[in-house]
PDB file of C-alpha atoms and ligand atoms in Angstrom:
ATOM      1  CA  UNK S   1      10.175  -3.742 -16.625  1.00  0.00           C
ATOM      2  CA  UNK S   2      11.837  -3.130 -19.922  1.00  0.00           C
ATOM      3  CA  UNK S   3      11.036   0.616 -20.721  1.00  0.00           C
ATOM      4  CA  UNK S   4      11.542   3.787 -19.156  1.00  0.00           C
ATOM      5  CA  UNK S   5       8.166   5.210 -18.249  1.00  0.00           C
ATOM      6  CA  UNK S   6       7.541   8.712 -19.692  1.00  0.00           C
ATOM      7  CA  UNK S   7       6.239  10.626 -16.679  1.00  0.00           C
ATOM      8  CA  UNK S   8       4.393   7.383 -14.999  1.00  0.00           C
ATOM      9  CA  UNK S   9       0.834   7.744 -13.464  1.00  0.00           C
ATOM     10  CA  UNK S  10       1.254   7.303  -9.551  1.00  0.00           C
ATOM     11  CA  UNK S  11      -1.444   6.147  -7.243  1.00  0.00           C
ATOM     12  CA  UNK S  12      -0.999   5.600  -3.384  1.00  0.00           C
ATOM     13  CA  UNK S  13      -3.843   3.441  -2.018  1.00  0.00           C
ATOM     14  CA  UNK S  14      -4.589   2.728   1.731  1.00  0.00           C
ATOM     15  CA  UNK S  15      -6.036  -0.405   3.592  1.00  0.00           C
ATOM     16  CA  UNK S  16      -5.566  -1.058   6.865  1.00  0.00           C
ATOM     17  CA  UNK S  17      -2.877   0.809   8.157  1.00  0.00           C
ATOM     18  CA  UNK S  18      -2.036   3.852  10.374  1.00  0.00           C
ATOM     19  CA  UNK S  19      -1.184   6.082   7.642  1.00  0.00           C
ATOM     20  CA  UNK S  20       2.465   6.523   8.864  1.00  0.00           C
ATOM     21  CA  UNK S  21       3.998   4.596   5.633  1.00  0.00           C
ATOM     22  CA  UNK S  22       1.715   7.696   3.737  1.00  0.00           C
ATOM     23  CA  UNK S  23       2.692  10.326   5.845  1.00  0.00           C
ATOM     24  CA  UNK S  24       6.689   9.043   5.237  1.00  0.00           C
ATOM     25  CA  UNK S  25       5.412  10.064   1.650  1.00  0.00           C
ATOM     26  CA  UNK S  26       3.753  13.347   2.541  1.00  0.00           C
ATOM     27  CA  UNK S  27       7.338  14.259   4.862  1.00  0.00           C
ATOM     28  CA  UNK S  28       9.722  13.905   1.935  1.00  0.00           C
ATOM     29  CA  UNK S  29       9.440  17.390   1.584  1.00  0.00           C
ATOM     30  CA  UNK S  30      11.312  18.505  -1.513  1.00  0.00           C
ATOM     31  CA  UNK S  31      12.352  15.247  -2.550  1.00  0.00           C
ATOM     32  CA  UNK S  32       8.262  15.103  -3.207  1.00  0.00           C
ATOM     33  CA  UNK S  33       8.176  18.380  -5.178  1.00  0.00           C
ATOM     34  CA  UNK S  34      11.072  16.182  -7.392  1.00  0.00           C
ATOM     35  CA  UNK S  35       9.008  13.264  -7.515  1.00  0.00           C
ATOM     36  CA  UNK S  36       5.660  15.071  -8.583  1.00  0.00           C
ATOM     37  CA  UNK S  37       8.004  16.431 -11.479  1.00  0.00           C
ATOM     38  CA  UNK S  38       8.749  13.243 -12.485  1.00  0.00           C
ATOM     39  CA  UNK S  39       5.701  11.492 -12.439  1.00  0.00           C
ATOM     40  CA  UNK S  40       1.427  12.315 -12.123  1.00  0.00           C
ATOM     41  CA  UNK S  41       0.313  11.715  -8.725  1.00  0.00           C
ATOM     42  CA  UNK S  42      -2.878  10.301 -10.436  1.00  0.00           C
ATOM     43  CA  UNK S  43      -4.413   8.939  -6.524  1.00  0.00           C
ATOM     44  CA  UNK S  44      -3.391   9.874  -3.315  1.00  0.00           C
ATOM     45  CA  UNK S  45      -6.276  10.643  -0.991  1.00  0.00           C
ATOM     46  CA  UNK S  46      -3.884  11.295   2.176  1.00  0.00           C
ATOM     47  CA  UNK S  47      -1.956  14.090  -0.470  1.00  0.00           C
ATOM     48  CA  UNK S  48      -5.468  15.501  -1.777  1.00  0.00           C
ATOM     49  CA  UNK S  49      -5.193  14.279  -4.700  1.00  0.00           C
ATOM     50  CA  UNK S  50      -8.342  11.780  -6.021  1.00  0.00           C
ATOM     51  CA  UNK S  51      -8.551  10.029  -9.254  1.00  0.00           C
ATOM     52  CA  UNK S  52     -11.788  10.541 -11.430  1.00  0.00           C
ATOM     53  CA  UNK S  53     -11.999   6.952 -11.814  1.00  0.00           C
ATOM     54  CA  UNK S  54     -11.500   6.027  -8.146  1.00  0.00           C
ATOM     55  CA  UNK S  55      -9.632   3.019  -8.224  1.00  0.00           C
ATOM     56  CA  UNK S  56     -10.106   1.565 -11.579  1.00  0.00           C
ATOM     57  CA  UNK S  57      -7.922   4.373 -13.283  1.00  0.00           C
ATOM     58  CA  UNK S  58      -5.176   3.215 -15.066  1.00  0.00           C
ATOM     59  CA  UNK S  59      -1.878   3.303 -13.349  1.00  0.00           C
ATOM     60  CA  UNK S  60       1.729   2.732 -14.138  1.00  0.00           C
ATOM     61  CA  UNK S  61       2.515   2.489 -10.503  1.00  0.00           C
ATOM     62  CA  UNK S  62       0.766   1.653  -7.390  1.00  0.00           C
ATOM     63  CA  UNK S  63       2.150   2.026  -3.801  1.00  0.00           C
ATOM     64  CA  UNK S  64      -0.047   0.264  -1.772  1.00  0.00           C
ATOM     65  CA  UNK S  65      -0.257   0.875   2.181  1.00  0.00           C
ATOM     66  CA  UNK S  66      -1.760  -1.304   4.657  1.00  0.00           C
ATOM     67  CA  UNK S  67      -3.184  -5.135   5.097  1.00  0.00           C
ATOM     68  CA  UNK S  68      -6.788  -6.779   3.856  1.00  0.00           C
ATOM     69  CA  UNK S  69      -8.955  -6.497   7.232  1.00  0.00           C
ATOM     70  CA  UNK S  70     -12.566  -6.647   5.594  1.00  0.00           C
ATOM     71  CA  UNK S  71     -14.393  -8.348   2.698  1.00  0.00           C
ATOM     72  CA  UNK S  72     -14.441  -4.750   1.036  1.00  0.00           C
ATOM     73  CA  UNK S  73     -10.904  -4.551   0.882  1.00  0.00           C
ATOM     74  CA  UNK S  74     -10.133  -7.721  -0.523  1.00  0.00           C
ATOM     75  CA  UNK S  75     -12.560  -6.283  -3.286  1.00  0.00           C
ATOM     76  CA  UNK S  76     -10.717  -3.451  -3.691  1.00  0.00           C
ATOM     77  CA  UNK S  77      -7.496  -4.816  -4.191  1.00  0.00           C
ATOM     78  CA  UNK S  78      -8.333  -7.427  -6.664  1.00  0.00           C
ATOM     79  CA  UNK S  79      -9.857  -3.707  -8.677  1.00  0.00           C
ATOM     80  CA  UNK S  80      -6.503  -1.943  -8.410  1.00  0.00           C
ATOM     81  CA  UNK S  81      -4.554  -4.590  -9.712  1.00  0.00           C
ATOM     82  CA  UNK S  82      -6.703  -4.901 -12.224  1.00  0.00           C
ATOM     83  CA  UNK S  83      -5.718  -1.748 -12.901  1.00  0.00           C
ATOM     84  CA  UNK S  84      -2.394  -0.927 -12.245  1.00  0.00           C
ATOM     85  CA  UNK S  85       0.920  -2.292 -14.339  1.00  0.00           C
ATOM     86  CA  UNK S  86       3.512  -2.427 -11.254  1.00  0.00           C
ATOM     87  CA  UNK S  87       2.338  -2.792  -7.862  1.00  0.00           C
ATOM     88  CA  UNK S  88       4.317  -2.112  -4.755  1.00  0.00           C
ATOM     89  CA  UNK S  89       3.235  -3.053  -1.205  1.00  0.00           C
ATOM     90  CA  UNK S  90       4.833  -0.171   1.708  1.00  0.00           C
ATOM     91  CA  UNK S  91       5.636  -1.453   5.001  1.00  0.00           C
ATOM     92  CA  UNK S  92       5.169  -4.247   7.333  1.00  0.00           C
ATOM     93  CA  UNK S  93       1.328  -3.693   7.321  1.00  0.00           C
ATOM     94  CA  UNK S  94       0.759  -4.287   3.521  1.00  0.00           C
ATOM     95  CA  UNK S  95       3.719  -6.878   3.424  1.00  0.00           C
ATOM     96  CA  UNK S  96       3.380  -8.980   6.150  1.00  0.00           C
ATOM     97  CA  UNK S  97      -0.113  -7.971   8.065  1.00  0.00           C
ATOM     98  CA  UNK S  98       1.234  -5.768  10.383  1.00  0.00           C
ATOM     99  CA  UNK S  99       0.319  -5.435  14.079  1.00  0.00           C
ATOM    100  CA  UNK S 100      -3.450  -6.253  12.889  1.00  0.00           C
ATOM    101  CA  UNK S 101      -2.636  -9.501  11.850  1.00  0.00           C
ATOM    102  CA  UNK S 102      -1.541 -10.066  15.661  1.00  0.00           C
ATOM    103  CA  UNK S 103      -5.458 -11.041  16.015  1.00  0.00           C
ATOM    104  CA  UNK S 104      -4.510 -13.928  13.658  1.00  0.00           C
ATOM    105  CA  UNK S 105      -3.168 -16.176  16.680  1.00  0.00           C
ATOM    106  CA  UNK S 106      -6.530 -15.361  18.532  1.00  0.00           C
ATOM    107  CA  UNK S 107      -9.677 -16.824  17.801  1.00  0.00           C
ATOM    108  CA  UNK S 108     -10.933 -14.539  20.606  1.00  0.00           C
ATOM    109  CA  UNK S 109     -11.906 -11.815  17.437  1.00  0.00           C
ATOM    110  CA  UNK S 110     -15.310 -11.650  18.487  1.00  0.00           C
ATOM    111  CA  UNK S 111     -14.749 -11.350  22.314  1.00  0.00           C
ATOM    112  CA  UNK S 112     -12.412  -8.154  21.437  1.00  0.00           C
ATOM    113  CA  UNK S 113     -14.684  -7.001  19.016  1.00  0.00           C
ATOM    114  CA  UNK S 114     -17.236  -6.372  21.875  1.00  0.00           C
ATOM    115  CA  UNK S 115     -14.713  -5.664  24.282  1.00  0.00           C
ATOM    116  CA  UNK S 116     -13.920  -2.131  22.151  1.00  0.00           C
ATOM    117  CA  UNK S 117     -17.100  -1.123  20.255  1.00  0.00           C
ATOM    118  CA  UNK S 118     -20.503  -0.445  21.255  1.00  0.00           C
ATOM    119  CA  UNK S 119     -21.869  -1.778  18.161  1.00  0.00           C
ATOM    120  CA  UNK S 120     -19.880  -4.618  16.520  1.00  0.00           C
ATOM    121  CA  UNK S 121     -22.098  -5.719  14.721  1.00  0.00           C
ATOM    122  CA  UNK S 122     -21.612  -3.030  12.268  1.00  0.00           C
ATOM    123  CA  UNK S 123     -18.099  -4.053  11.751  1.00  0.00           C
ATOM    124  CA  UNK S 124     -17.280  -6.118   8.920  1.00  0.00           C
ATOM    125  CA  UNK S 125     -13.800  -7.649   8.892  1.00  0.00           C
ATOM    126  CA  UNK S 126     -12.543 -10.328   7.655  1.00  0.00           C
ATOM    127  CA  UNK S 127     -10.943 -13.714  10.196  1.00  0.00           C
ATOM    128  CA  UNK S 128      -7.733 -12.929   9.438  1.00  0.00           C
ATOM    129  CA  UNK S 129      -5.595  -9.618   8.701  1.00  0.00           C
ATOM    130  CA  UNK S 130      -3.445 -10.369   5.936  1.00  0.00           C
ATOM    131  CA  UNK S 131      -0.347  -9.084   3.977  1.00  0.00           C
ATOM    132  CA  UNK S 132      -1.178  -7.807   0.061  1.00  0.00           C
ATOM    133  CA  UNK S 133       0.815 -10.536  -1.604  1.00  0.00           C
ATOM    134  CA  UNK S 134      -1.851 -12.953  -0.228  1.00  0.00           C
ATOM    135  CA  UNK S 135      -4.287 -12.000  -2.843  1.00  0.00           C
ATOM    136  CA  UNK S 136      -2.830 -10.391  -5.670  1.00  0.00           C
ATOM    137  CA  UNK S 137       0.459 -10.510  -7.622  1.00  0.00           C
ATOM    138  CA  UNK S 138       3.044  -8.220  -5.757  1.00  0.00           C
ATOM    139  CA  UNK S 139       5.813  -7.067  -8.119  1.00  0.00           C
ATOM    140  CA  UNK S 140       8.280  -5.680  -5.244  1.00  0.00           C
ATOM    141  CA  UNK S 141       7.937  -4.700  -1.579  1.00  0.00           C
ATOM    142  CA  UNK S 142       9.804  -2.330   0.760  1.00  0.00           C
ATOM    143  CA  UNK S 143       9.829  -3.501   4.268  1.00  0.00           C
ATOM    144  CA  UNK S 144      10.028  -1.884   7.868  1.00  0.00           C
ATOM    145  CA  UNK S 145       7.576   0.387  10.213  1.00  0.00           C
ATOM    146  CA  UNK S 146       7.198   3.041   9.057  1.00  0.00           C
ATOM    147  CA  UNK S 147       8.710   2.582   4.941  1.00  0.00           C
ATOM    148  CA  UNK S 148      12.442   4.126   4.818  1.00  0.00           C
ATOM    149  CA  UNK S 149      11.769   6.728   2.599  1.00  0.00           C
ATOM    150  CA  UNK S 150      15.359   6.328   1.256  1.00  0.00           C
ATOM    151  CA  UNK S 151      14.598   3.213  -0.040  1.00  0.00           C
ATOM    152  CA  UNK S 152      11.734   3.941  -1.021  1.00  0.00           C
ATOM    153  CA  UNK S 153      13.164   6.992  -3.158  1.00  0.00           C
ATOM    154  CA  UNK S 154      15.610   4.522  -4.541  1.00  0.00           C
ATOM    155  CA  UNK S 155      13.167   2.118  -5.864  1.00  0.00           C
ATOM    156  CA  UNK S 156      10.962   4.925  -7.633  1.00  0.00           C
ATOM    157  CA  UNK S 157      14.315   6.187  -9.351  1.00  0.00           C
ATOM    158  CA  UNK S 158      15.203   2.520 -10.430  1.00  0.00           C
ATOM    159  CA  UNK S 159      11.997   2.034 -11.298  1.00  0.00           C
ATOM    160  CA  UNK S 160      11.562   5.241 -13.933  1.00  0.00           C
ATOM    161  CA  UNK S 161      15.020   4.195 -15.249  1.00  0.00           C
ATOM    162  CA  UNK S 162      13.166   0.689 -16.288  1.00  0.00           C
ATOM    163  CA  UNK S 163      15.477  -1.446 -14.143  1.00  0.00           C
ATOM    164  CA  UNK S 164      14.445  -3.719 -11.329  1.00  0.00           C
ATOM    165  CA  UNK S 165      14.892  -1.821  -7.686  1.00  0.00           C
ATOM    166  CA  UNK S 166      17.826  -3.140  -5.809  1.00  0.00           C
ATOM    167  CA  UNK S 167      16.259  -5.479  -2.308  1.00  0.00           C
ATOM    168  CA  UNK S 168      17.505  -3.942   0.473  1.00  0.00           C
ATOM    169  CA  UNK S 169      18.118  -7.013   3.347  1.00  0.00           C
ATOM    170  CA  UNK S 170      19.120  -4.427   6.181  1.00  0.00           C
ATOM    171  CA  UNK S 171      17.251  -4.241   8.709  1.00  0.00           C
ATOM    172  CA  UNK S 172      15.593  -0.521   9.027  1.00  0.00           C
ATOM    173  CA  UNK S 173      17.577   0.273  12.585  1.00  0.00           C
ATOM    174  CA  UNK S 174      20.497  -0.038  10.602  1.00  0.00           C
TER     175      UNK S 174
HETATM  176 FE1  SF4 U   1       1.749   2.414  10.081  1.00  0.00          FE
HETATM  177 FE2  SF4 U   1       3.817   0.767  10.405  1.00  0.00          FE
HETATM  178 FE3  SF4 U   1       1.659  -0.031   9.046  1.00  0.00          FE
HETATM  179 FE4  SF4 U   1       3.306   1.782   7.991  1.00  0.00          FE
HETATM  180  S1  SF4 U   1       3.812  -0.355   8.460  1.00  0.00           S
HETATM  181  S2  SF4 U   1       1.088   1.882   8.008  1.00  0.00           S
HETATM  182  S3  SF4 U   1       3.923   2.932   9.844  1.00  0.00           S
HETATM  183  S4  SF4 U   1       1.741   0.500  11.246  1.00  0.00           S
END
């Protein structure tokens, strides 16, 4: 990126996920009230806020929680990159397929399926849970379970600057 953005539109997106990356969002507390100065929190359901245009508005910035679980999230995704300049995927779910993707050494899907709900055959998922990257062009990614919201603060402050965020190779414990 070779421009600072003038107050950037935001959008947070969800797929499949817990929500906890989000609610590290939601707990930044006045760090947040900063952030919203900074930038328009265009999207972000979890937050109340919901853009007009659903997911095809346009974005500067999309943080994007969770893995792609079912066909209509792998639809969704390909519309939000459409969309968005910079995309960022948030935690192990949306960069690496998270504990969901543990079905991925199991063909045994459909035995489970059954196994926990009385109607699977409403379900519509996909074979495989699978990180972001896997489908669309990723353009940085912040690690761990839940997001360090240091790092994540860090990367929205390079990123407004117009410089590349710094990758962090610690592990989160640290
Ligand atoms: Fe939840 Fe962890 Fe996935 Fe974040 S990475 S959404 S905290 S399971």
């Amino acid at each position: 990126m070779k421009q600072t953005m003038d107050r950037p539109r935001v959008a947070v997106h969800k797929f499949s996920s817990c929500d906890g990356c989000q609610l590290s969002l939601v707990n930044l507390g006045e760090d947040l009230l900063t952030l919203a100065s900074r930038v328009e929190i265009a999207h972000f359901a979890e937050a109340g806020y919901l853009a007009e245009e659903g997911e095809e508005a346009e974005i500067d910035l999309a943080l994007v929680e969770g893995s792609i679980s079912t066909p209509h999230e792998l639809e969704r995704i390909q519309t939000i990159r459409e969309h968005s300049q910079l995309l960022i995927t948030i935690g192990a779910c949306a960069t690496s397929g998270g504990l969901q993707a543990l079905r991925n050494l199991d063909d045994a899907r459909d035995e489970w399926m059954s196994a926990i709900y009385a109607r699977p055959d409403l379900i519509e998922t996909l074979k495989h849970a699978t990180p972001i990257s896997e489908h669309v062009k990723v353009d940085f990614e912040l690690h761990g379970c839940p997001i360090n919201t240091g790092q994540l603060l860090a990367a929205l402050k390079s990123l407004l600057a117009g410089v590349a965020p710094r990758i962090e190779h610690e592990p989160v414990c640290l």
